[in-house]
């Protein structure tokens, strides 16, 4: 039987992130094909969510329900156990994605060769940078006309603010795309467009091997040699330690749809990507190989069926071994809990598991015992550092429209906030409750769920705000002065922390200028 250490070493837990349509779903699917977890392309549908019109959010929720099954996709590849954590494609669920990023040990970013770095990718990369998550990049759709690969590399560096190092290199692009040279392993793959099969590899000794000229023609072979010389001149040799520190991102080129360049990515990924890493709790650093079990809830997925108000809490195992029917402590509530039916997600199937190891995710059926960010341990008082909330960008006052149901409304709001659907603030000037989200959809989701799950009715009153940011200061008098001056725009979050509601970008920058002793934070983790 494998030791705990061996179980940890073979695990790779990561997320694929991209701007919608860059090819995340397609790449995920191809990785699952390699792992034998699925047998035909077209089996992964979860990300089709984004294709639905924004207004049709019921449909989106239905699909989100389906996507529980694909929230975590575990499969074996060679000696490795791989866990891919799915992230919603729709940008209104960006907050879900941010939280998922706290549960992964590394990330693969997919970029469309024609479109380059797009807005959502930039935002997600900021989260990775903040957490120093190791990042690999897959430049996709080389079978279509796109940009010059050197231009793409420059853009990746400047837009994503990370050094890059190509580890594979394309030979032409679009209609003339002939293949990819694997810099990491010094081999050549020729492009044979085929949606279902893995392509053949041309064995070569080195870059001067005449087999290259035979495979791609003399002109392209000469260009490839020139390109590689330039790459070696411009980019320092790939350094795994720098990658693990999140300072350099290896870049691969290919076409997910054609299963091209994907195996190169996967083979390199399992070799260099980190196994579960130590995680910092408030009290101390927790190492995965410690015998005591620890884990935290990074996502709660509600069942939309009003007759069964139940959720699945997704727990990331951080250390030790998780076992079914063993007592664990829920640190926030102090309750001892045991789980009779924890589920794991292997090869697209959800099944009850007896044990799980660091890097694994287990789903725990829940009826309101968990809140996002909750810590579970074998008994030690530990608190994993909160999952950051980001300054919301859309705000509405929430109004009760059925005074008989005030209790239900309040309970519903509290529970939905525990699930992380949106953020609740209380305006200190007028005492009114306001909800902040990253997208319009959340308001509709909240209203619907309050009615269907809690029997409470609410109405939204629009509120024109630019941003809510957390404020603090070492100087109590300065903080007080600020709060007095801005008393109409001060609110408290659910933890009772001060939040400034800026109604425009101008007001915010003036406040920052006029009150140099106040620190303004744009995420809740500071
Ligand atoms: P996403 O999850 O990042 O949003 O992207 P997804 O994989 O759904 O891919 C978006 C579109 O890009 C899909 O086409 C997909 O087939 C296509 N695509 C993915 N990889 C490649 C590639 O390497 N080359 C080319 N040419 N296209 C690629 P669609 O027509 O929008 O959807 P579908 O009907 O084909 O599923």
Coordinates of C-alpha atoms and ligand atoms in Angstrom, one line a residue:
X1 CA 0.0 0.0 0.0
X2 CA 1.2 3.5 -0.8
X3 CA 2.4 5.6 2.0
X4 CA 0.9 9.0 2.7
X5 CA 4.1 10.6 1.3
X6 CA 3.7 8.6 -1.9
X7 CA 0.0 9.5 -2.2
X8 CA 0.9 13.2 -1.9
X9 CA 3.8 13.0 -4.4
X10 CA 1.6 11.6 -7.2
X11 CA -1.1 14.1 -6.9
X12 CA -1.5 17.1 -9.2
X13 CA -4.5 19.4 -8.4
X14 CA -5.0 22.3 -10.8
X15 CA -7.5 24.4 -12.6
X16 CA -7.6 25.5 -16.3
X17 CA -8.5 29.1 -16.7
X18 CA -9.2 31.2 -19.7
X19 CA -11.4 33.8 -21.2
X20 CA -14.6 32.2 -22.5
X21 CA -14.1 30.5 -25.9
X22 CA -10.3 30.2 -25.8
X23 CA -10.8 26.4 -25.5
X24 CA -10.8 25.5 -21.8
X25 CA -13.6 22.9 -22.2
X26 CA -11.9 21.4 -25.2
X27 CA -8.6 21.1 -23.5
X28 CA -10.1 19.6 -20.4
X29 CA -11.8 17.1 -22.5
X30 CA -8.6 16.1 -24.3
X31 CA -6.8 15.7 -21.0
X32 CA -9.6 13.4 -19.8
X33 CA -9.2 11.4 -23.0
X34 CA -5.5 10.9 -22.4
X35 CA -6.3 9.8 -18.9
X36 CA -8.8 7.3 -20.2
X37 CA -11.5 9.0 -18.1
X38 CA -13.7 9.5 -21.1
X39 CA -13.7 7.7 -24.4
X40 CA -15.2 10.2 -26.9
X41 CA -14.7 13.9 -27.4
X42 CA -17.8 15.9 -26.6
X43 CA -18.4 14.4 -23.2
X44 CA -17.7 17.5 -21.2
X45 CA -20.4 20.0 -21.4
X46 CA -20.2 22.0 -18.2
X47 CA -18.7 25.1 -19.7
X48 CA -21.4 25.5 -22.3
X49 CA -23.1 27.6 -19.6
X50 CA -21.5 30.8 -21.0
X51 CA -23.2 30.3 -24.3
X52 CA -26.6 30.8 -22.9
X53 CA -28.1 34.3 -23.0
X54 CA -27.4 36.1 -19.8
X55 CA -31.1 36.7 -19.2
X56 CA -31.8 33.0 -19.1
X57 CA -30.3 32.4 -15.8
X58 CA -32.6 29.5 -14.8
X59 CA -31.1 27.6 -17.6
X60 CA -27.7 28.5 -16.3
X61 CA -28.5 27.3 -12.9
X62 CA -29.8 24.1 -14.3
X63 CA -26.5 23.6 -16.1
X64 CA -24.6 24.6 -13.0
X65 CA -26.5 21.7 -11.3
X66 CA -25.2 19.4 -14.0
X67 CA -21.8 20.8 -13.6
X68 CA -21.6 19.5 -10.0
X69 CA -20.6 16.3 -11.6
X70 CA -17.8 18.0 -13.4
X71 CA -16.8 20.3 -10.7
X72 CA -13.8 18.1 -10.0
X73 CA -12.5 15.7 -12.5
X74 CA -10.1 13.1 -11.1
X75 CA -8.3 10.6 -13.3
X76 CA -5.0 8.6 -13.3
X77 CA -2.3 9.3 -15.8
X78 CA 0.7 7.0 -15.6
X79 CA 1.7 7.1 -12.0
X80 CA -0.1 10.3 -11.3
X81 CA -3.5 11.1 -9.8
X82 CA -4.8 14.2 -11.5
X83 CA -7.6 16.4 -10.2
X84 CA -8.9 19.1 -12.5
X85 CA -11.0 21.7 -10.8
X86 CA -13.6 23.2 -13.1
X87 CA -14.3 26.9 -13.1
X88 CA -17.4 28.5 -14.4
X89 CA -17.0 30.1 -17.8
X90 CA -19.6 32.8 -17.2
X91 CA -18.0 35.9 -15.9
X92 CA -20.8 36.6 -13.5
X93 CA -19.5 33.7 -11.6
X94 CA -15.9 35.0 -11.5
X95 CA -16.0 34.9 -7.7
X96 CA -16.5 31.1 -7.8
X97 CA -13.5 30.9 -10.0
X98 CA -11.4 33.0 -7.6
X99 CA -12.3 30.7 -4.7
X100 CA -11.5 27.6 -6.7
X101 CA -8.0 29.0 -7.3
X102 CA -7.4 28.9 -3.6
X103 CA -7.8 25.1 -3.7
X104 CA -5.4 24.3 -6.5
X105 CA -1.6 23.8 -6.5
X106 CA -1.1 25.1 -10.0
X107 CA -2.9 26.5 -13.0
X108 CA -3.0 26.1 -16.8
X109 CA -4.0 29.2 -18.7
X110 CA -5.4 28.8 -22.2
X111 CA -5.0 31.7 -24.6
X112 CA -6.5 31.9 -28.1
X113 CA -3.6 32.6 -30.6
X114 CA -5.7 35.0 -32.6
X115 CA -7.1 36.9 -29.6
X116 CA -4.1 36.9 -27.3
X117 CA -4.6 37.9 -23.7
X118 CA -8.2 38.8 -22.9
X119 CA -9.8 40.6 -20.0
X120 CA -10.9 37.7 -17.9
X121 CA -7.5 36.0 -18.2
X122 CA -5.8 39.1 -17.0
X123 CA -8.0 39.2 -13.9
X124 CA -7.6 35.6 -13.0
X125 CA -3.8 35.9 -13.5
X126 CA -3.9 38.7 -10.8
X127 CA -5.3 36.2 -8.4
X128 CA -2.6 33.6 -9.3
X129 CA 0.1 36.3 -8.9
X130 CA -1.3 37.2 -5.5
X131 CA -1.1 33.6 -4.4
X132 CA 2.2 32.9 -6.2
X133 CA 0.5 29.9 -8.0
X134 CA 2.7 28.2 -10.6
X135 CA 1.3 28.8 -14.0
X136 CA 1.7 27.1 -17.4
X137 CA 0.3 28.6 -20.6
X138 CA -1.2 26.8 -23.6
X139 CA -1.6 28.9 -26.7
X140 CA -4.5 27.3 -28.5
X141 CA -6.0 27.2 -32.0
X142 CA -2.7 27.1 -34.0
X143 CA -4.7 25.4 -36.7
X144 CA -6.3 28.8 -37.4
X145 CA -4.8 32.0 -38.5
X146 CA -3.4 34.0 -35.6
X147 CA -0.7 36.1 -34.4
X148 CA 3.1 35.7 -34.6
X149 CA 4.2 33.5 -31.7
X150 CA 6.9 35.9 -30.7
X151 CA 4.3 38.7 -30.5
X152 CA 2.1 36.4 -28.4
X153 CA 5.0 35.8 -26.0
X154 CA 5.6 39.5 -25.6
X155 CA 2.0 40.1 -25.0
X156 CA 1.8 37.3 -22.4
X157 CA 4.7 38.8 -20.5
X158 CA 3.4 42.4 -20.6
X159 CA -0.3 41.7 -20.0
X160 CA 0.0 38.8 -17.5
X161 CA 3.1 40.4 -15.8
X162 CA 5.0 37.1 -15.7
X163 CA 8.2 36.0 -17.4
X164 CA 7.6 33.3 -20.0
X165 CA 9.7 30.5 -21.5
X166 CA 8.5 28.6 -24.5
X167 CA 8.9 24.9 -24.1
X168 CA 7.4 24.0 -27.5
X169 CA 7.4 25.9 -30.7
X170 CA 5.0 25.9 -33.7
X171 CA 6.0 25.5 -37.2
X172 CA 3.9 27.9 -39.1
X173 CA 0.3 28.6 -38.3
X174 CA -3.2 28.3 -39.7
X175 CA -3.5 26.7 -43.1
X176 CA 0.3 26.2 -43.2
X177 CA 0.6 24.8 -39.6
X178 CA 2.9 21.8 -39.8
X179 CA 3.7 20.9 -36.3
X180 CA 5.2 21.6 -33.0
X181 CA 8.8 21.2 -31.9
X182 CA 9.1 20.1 -28.3
X183 CA 11.9 22.2 -26.8
X184 CA 11.5 20.4 -23.4
X185 CA 12.1 17.0 -24.8
X186 CA 13.8 17.8 -28.1
X187 CA 11.3 16.0 -30.3
X188 CA 9.1 16.9 -33.2
X189 CA 5.4 16.2 -33.7
X190 CA 3.9 16.6 -37.1
X191 CA 0.4 18.0 -37.5
X192 CA -2.2 15.6 -38.8
X193 CA -5.6 17.1 -38.0
X194 CA -7.6 14.5 -36.3
X195 CA -10.1 15.2 -33.6
X196 CA -9.9 11.9 -31.8
X197 CA -6.4 10.5 -32.0
X198 CA -3.0 11.2 -30.6
X199 CA -0.6 12.1 -33.3
X200 CA 2.6 10.3 -34.1
X201 CA 6.0 11.6 -32.9
X202 CA 9.0 11.9 -35.3
X203 CA 12.1 10.7 -33.4
X204 CA 15.0 13.1 -33.9
X205 CA 18.4 13.4 -32.3
X206 CA 18.7 17.1 -32.2
X207 CA 17.6 20.3 -34.0
X208 CA 20.0 19.6 -36.8
X209 CA 18.5 16.2 -37.6
X210 CA 17.7 15.9 -41.3
X211 CA 14.4 14.2 -40.3
X212 CA 13.1 17.7 -39.5
X213 CA 13.8 18.8 -43.1
X214 CA 12.1 15.7 -44.3
X215 CA 9.1 16.2 -42.1
X216 CA 8.4 19.9 -42.6
X217 CA 10.5 20.9 -45.7
X218 CA 13.8 22.7 -45.9
X219 CA 12.5 26.2 -45.7
X220 CA 10.4 25.7 -42.6
X221 CA 13.2 23.6 -41.0
X222 CA 15.6 26.5 -41.5
X223 CA 13.0 28.9 -40.0
X224 CA 12.5 26.6 -37.1
X225 CA 16.3 26.5 -36.4
X226 CA 16.5 30.3 -36.6
X227 CA 13.5 30.7 -34.3
X228 CA 15.0 28.3 -31.7
X229 CA 18.3 30.1 -31.8
X230 CA 16.5 33.4 -31.2
X231 CA 14.5 31.8 -28.3
X232 CA 17.7 30.5 -26.7
X233 CA 19.2 34.0 -27.1
X234 CA 16.3 35.9 -25.7
X235 CA 14.8 33.6 -23.0
X236 CA 16.9 32.2 -20.2
X237 CA 16.9 28.5 -19.8
X238 CA 13.8 27.1 -18.2
X239 CA 14.2 26.9 -14.4
X240 CA 11.7 24.7 -12.6
X241 CA 12.4 26.4 -9.3
X242 CA 11.3 29.7 -10.8
X243 CA 8.2 28.1 -12.2
X244 CA 7.3 26.7 -8.8
X245 CA 7.7 30.1 -7.3
X246 CA 5.3 31.5 -9.8
X247 CA 7.9 33.7 -11.5
X248 CA 8.1 32.1 -14.9
X249 CA 5.4 30.5 -17.0
X250 CA 6.4 27.8 -19.5
X251 CA 4.5 28.2 -22.7
X252 CA 3.2 25.4 -25.0
X253 CA 1.6 25.8 -28.5
X254 CA -1.0 23.6 -30.0
X255 CA -4.6 22.9 -31.0
X256 CA -6.9 21.5 -28.3
X257 CA -9.6 20.6 -30.8
X258 CA -7.1 18.6 -32.9
X259 CA -5.5 17.0 -29.8
X260 CA -2.3 18.6 -30.9
X261 CA 0.4 19.7 -28.5
X262 CA -1.8 18.5 -25.6
X263 CA 0.2 15.4 -24.7
X264 CA 3.4 17.5 -24.7
X265 CA 1.6 19.9 -22.2
X266 CA 0.3 17.0 -20.1
X267 CA 3.6 15.1 -20.0
X268 CA 5.6 18.2 -19.0
X269 CA 2.9 19.2 -16.6
X270 CA 2.9 16.0 -14.5
X271 CA 6.7 16.2 -14.4
X272 CA 7.1 19.8 -13.3
X273 CA 3.8 20.8 -11.7
X274 CA 3.8 20.8 -7.9
X275 CA 2.2 18.1 -5.8
X276 CA 0.2 19.5 -2.9
X277 CA 2.1 22.3 -1.1
X278 CA 2.1 23.5 2.5
X279 CA -0.7 25.9 3.3
X280 CA -0.6 28.8 5.7
X281 CA -3.1 28.8 8.4
X282 CA -3.5 31.7 10.8
X283 CA -1.7 29.7 13.5
X284 CA 1.0 28.0 11.5
X285 CA 2.1 26.4 8.2
X286 CA 0.4 23.1 7.6
X287 CA 2.4 20.5 5.6
X288 CA 0.5 17.9 3.5
X289 CA 2.5 15.0 5.0
X290 CA 1.5 15.7 8.6
X291 CA -0.5 12.8 9.9
X292 CA -3.4 14.9 11.3
X293 CA -6.2 15.5 8.8
X294 CA -7.0 19.2 7.9
X295 CA -9.1 20.6 5.1
X296 CA -11.2 23.6 4.1
X297 CA -14.4 24.3 2.3
X298 CA -13.8 26.3 -0.9
X299 CA -17.1 25.9 -2.6
X300 CA -20.7 25.2 -1.7
X301 CA -23.0 24.1 -4.4
X302 CA -26.7 24.4 -3.6
X303 CA -29.3 22.0 -5.0
X304 CA -31.9 24.1 -6.8
X305 CA -34.7 21.8 -6.0
X306 CA -37.0 23.6 -3.4
X307 CA -38.1 20.2 -2.0
X308 CA -34.6 19.2 -1.0
X309 CA -32.8 22.1 0.4
X310 CA -29.4 20.5 0.4
X311 CA -25.9 21.4 -0.7
X312 CA -22.7 19.9 -1.4
X313 CA -19.7 21.4 0.4
X314 CA -16.5 20.9 -1.5
X315 CA -13.6 20.2 0.9
X316 CA -10.0 20.4 -0.2
X317 CA -7.8 18.0 1.8
X318 CA -4.7 19.9 3.0
X319 CA -2.9 17.3 5.2
X320 CA -3.2 13.8 6.5
X321 CA -5.7 11.3 5.5
X322 CA -9.5 12.0 5.3
X323 CA -11.6 9.0 6.3
X324 CA -15.3 8.2 6.1
X325 CA -17.2 8.0 9.4
X326 CA -14.3 9.4 11.4
X327 CA -15.0 12.3 13.8
X328 CA -13.6 15.6 12.7
X329 CA -13.9 19.1 14.2
X330 CA -15.7 21.9 12.4
X331 CA -13.6 24.7 13.8
X332 CA -16.0 27.7 13.4
X333 CA -18.9 26.0 15.1
X334 CA -16.8 23.7 17.4
X335 CA -19.1 20.8 16.4
X336 CA -17.7 17.3 16.0
X337 CA -18.9 15.9 12.7
X338 CA -18.6 12.6 10.8
X339 CA -19.4 12.0 7.3
X340 CA -21.2 8.9 6.1
X341 CA -21.3 9.6 2.5
X342 CA -18.4 11.8 1.3
X343 CA -18.1 11.6 -2.5
X344 CA -15.1 11.8 -4.7
X345 CA -15.0 12.5 -8.4
X346 CA -13.2 10.0 -10.5
X347 CA -13.4 9.5 -14.2
X348 CA -16.5 11.7 -14.3
X349 CA -18.3 9.5 -11.8
X350 CA -19.3 10.5 -8.3
X351 CA -19.0 7.8 -5.8
X352 CA -18.8 7.4 -2.0
X353 CA -15.1 7.1 -0.9
X354 CA -13.6 5.7 2.3
X355 CA -10.5 7.8 2.2
X356 CA -8.9 10.7 0.4
X357 CA -5.5 12.4 0.5
X358 CA -4.0 15.9 0.3
X359 CA -4.8 17.4 -3.1
X360 CA -8.1 15.5 -3.3
X361 CA -11.4 17.1 -3.1
X362 CA -14.3 15.4 -1.4
X363 CA -18.0 16.5 -1.7
X364 CA -19.9 16.4 1.6
X365 CA -23.7 16.5 1.5
X366 CA -24.7 19.4 3.7
X367 CA -27.8 21.0 5.1
X368 CA -26.4 24.3 6.2
X369 CA -23.6 23.4 8.5
X370 CA -20.9 24.8 6.3
X371 CA -19.8 28.2 5.2
X372 CA -17.3 29.0 2.6
X373 CA -13.8 29.1 4.2
X374 CA -14.6 26.7 7.1
X375 CA -11.8 24.6 8.4
X376 CA -12.1 20.9 9.3
X377 CA -9.4 19.1 11.3
X378 CA -8.7 16.0 13.4
X379 CA -9.0 18.2 16.4
X380 CA -6.4 20.9 16.3
X381 CA -7.7 24.5 16.5
X382 CA -6.6 25.7 13.1
X383 CA -8.0 28.4 10.8
X384 CA -7.0 28.4 7.1
X385 CA -6.7 31.9 6.0
X386 CA -9.9 33.1 4.5
X387 CA -10.7 33.0 0.9
X388 CA -10.5 36.5 -0.3
X389 CA -13.6 38.3 -1.4
X390 CA -13.1 40.9 -4.0
X391 CA -14.5 44.4 -4.1
X392 CA -17.9 43.9 -5.7
X393 CA -18.8 46.0 -8.6
X394 CA -22.6 46.0 -8.7
X395 CA -24.8 47.0 -5.8
X396 CA -28.4 47.0 -4.9
X397 CA -30.4 47.7 -1.7
X398 CA -32.4 44.7 -0.8
X399 CA -36.0 45.5 0.3
X400 CA -38.3 43.2 2.1
X401 CA -41.7 43.1 0.3
X402 CA -43.5 40.7 2.6
X403 CA -43.3 42.0 6.2
X404 CA -44.7 38.6 7.5
X405 CA -41.6 36.9 6.2
X406 CA -38.8 39.0 7.6
X407 CA -37.3 36.1 9.5
X408 CA -37.2 33.9 6.5
X409 CA -35.7 36.7 4.4
X410 CA -33.0 37.3 6.9
X411 CA -32.2 33.6 7.3
X412 CA -32.2 33.2 3.5
X413 CA -29.8 36.1 3.0
X414 CA -27.4 34.8 5.7
X415 CA -27.3 31.4 4.2
X416 CA -26.9 32.5 0.6
X417 CA -24.0 34.8 1.8
X418 CA -22.5 31.8 3.6
X419 CA -22.5 30.0 0.3
X420 CA -20.6 32.9 -1.2
X421 CA -23.3 33.9 -3.7
X422 CA -22.7 37.6 -3.1
X423 CA -21.6 40.0 -0.3
X424 CA -23.8 41.7 2.2
X425 CA -23.0 45.1 3.7
X426 CA -25.0 47.3 6.1
X427 CA -25.0 51.0 5.4
X428 CA -24.1 52.7 8.7
X429 CA -25.9 55.9 7.7
X430 CA -29.3 54.5 7.0
X431 CA -29.1 51.0 8.3
X432 CA -30.1 49.5 5.0
X433 CA -28.8 46.2 3.7
X434 CA -27.0 46.2 0.5
X435 CA -25.8 43.3 -1.6
X436 CA -22.7 43.5 -3.7
X437 CA -22.0 41.2 -6.6
X438 CA -19.6 40.8 -9.6
X439 CA -22.5 40.3 -12.0
X440 CA -26.1 41.1 -12.7
X441 CA -27.1 37.4 -12.7
X442 CA -26.5 37.1 -9.0
X443 CA -29.3 39.4 -8.1
X444 CA -31.8 37.3 -10.1
X445 CA -30.4 34.1 -8.6
X446 CA -30.8 35.6 -5.0
X447 CA -34.3 36.8 -5.6
X448 CA -35.4 33.5 -7.1
X449 CA -33.8 31.4 -4.4
X450 CA -35.1 33.5 -1.6
X451 CA -38.6 32.9 -2.9
X452 CA -38.3 29.3 -3.7
X453 CA -36.2 28.0 -0.9
X454 CA -37.2 30.4 1.9
X455 CA -40.6 31.7 0.9
X456 CA -39.4 35.3 1.2
X457 CA -39.9 38.0 -1.2
X458 CA -37.6 40.9 -2.0
X459 CA -37.3 43.8 -4.3
X460 CA -34.1 45.5 -5.5
X461 CA -33.4 49.1 -5.4
X462 CA -30.6 50.2 -7.7
X463 CA -27.7 51.9 -6.2
X464 CA -25.1 53.7 -8.1
X465 CA -21.8 52.8 -6.6
X466 CA -18.4 52.4 -8.1
X467 CA -16.7 50.1 -5.6
X468 CA -16.8 49.0 -2.0
X469 CA -13.4 48.8 -0.4
X470 CA -12.2 47.7 3.0
X471 CA -10.4 50.4 5.0
X472 CA -8.1 50.4 7.9
X473 CA -5.5 52.6 9.5
X474 CA -2.8 52.5 12.3
X475 CA -4.0 55.9 13.3
X476 CA -7.3 55.6 15.2
X477 CA -7.9 59.4 15.0
X478 CA -7.3 59.5 11.3
X479 CA -9.7 56.5 10.8
X480 CA -12.3 58.3 12.9
X481 CA -11.9 61.5 11.0
X482 CA -12.4 59.6 7.7
X483 CA -15.5 57.8 8.9
X484 CA -17.0 61.1 10.2
X485 CA -16.3 62.9 6.9
X486 CA -17.7 60.0 4.8
X487 CA -20.4 58.9 7.2
X488 CA -23.0 58.6 4.5
X489 CA -20.8 56.2 2.6
X490 CA -19.7 53.9 5.4
X491 CA -20.9 50.4 5.8
X492 CA -19.9 47.2 7.7
X493 CA -19.3 43.8 6.2
X494 CA -20.5 40.6 7.8
X495 CA -17.4 40.4 10.0
X496 CA -18.0 44.0 11.2
X497 CA -15.2 45.5 9.2
X498 CA -15.3 49.0 7.9
X499 CA -16.2 49.4 4.2
X500 CA -16.1 52.6 2.2
X501 CA -18.7 52.8 -0.5
X502 CA -17.2 55.0 -3.3
X503 CA -19.7 56.3 -5.7
X504 CA -17.2 57.1 -8.4
X505 CA -13.6 56.4 -9.4
X506 CA -12.9 60.0 -8.9
X507 CA -14.3 60.1 -5.4
X508 CA -12.2 57.1 -4.5
X509 CA -8.9 58.5 -5.8
X510 CA -9.7 61.9 -4.1
X511 CA -10.3 60.0 -0.8
X512 CA -7.0 58.1 -1.3
X513 CA -5.2 61.4 -1.9
X514 CA -6.9 63.4 0.9
X515 CA -6.5 60.6 3.6
X516 CA -3.0 59.3 3.2
X517 CA -3.1 57.5 6.5
X518 CA -6.0 55.3 5.5
X519 CA -5.3 52.1 3.7
X520 CA -7.9 51.1 1.0
X521 CA -8.1 47.3 0.3
X522 CA -9.7 45.8 -2.8
X523 CA -9.8 42.3 -1.5
X524 CA -11.0 41.2 1.9
X525 CA -7.7 39.4 2.6
X526 CA -5.3 42.0 4.0
Ligands
LIG1 P1 -14.1 27.6 -23.4 O1 -14.4 26.4 -22.6 O2 -12.8 28.2 -23.1 O3 -15.2 28.6 -23.4 O4 -14.0 27.1 -24.9 P2 -14.4 25.8 -25.7 O5 -13.5 24.7 -25.4 O6 -15.9 25.6 -25.5 O7 -14.1 26.2 -27.2 C1 -14.7 27.3 -27.8 C2 -14.8 27.1 -29.3 O8 -13.4 27.0 -29.8 C3 -15.5 25.8 -29.7 O9 -16.1 26.0 -30.9 C4 -14.3 24.8 -29.9 O10 -14.6 23.8 -30.7 C5 -13.3 25.8 -30.5 N1 -11.9 25.3 -30.4 C6 -11.3 24.8 -29.3 N2 -10.0 24.5 -29.5 C7 -9.8 24.8 -30.8 C8 -8.7 24.6 -31.7 O11 -7.6 24.2 -31.3 N3 -8.8 25.0 -33.0 C9 -10.0 25.5 -33.4 N4 -10.1 25.8 -34.7 N5 -11.1 25.7 -32.7 C10 -11.0 25.3 -31.4 P3 -17.7 26.3 -31.0 O12 -18.0 26.2 -32.4 O13 -18.0 27.5 -30.3 O14 -18.3 25.1 -30.2 P4 -18.6 23.6 -30.6 O15 -19.9 23.6 -31.1 O16 -17.5 23.2 -31.6 O17 -18.5 22.9 -29.3

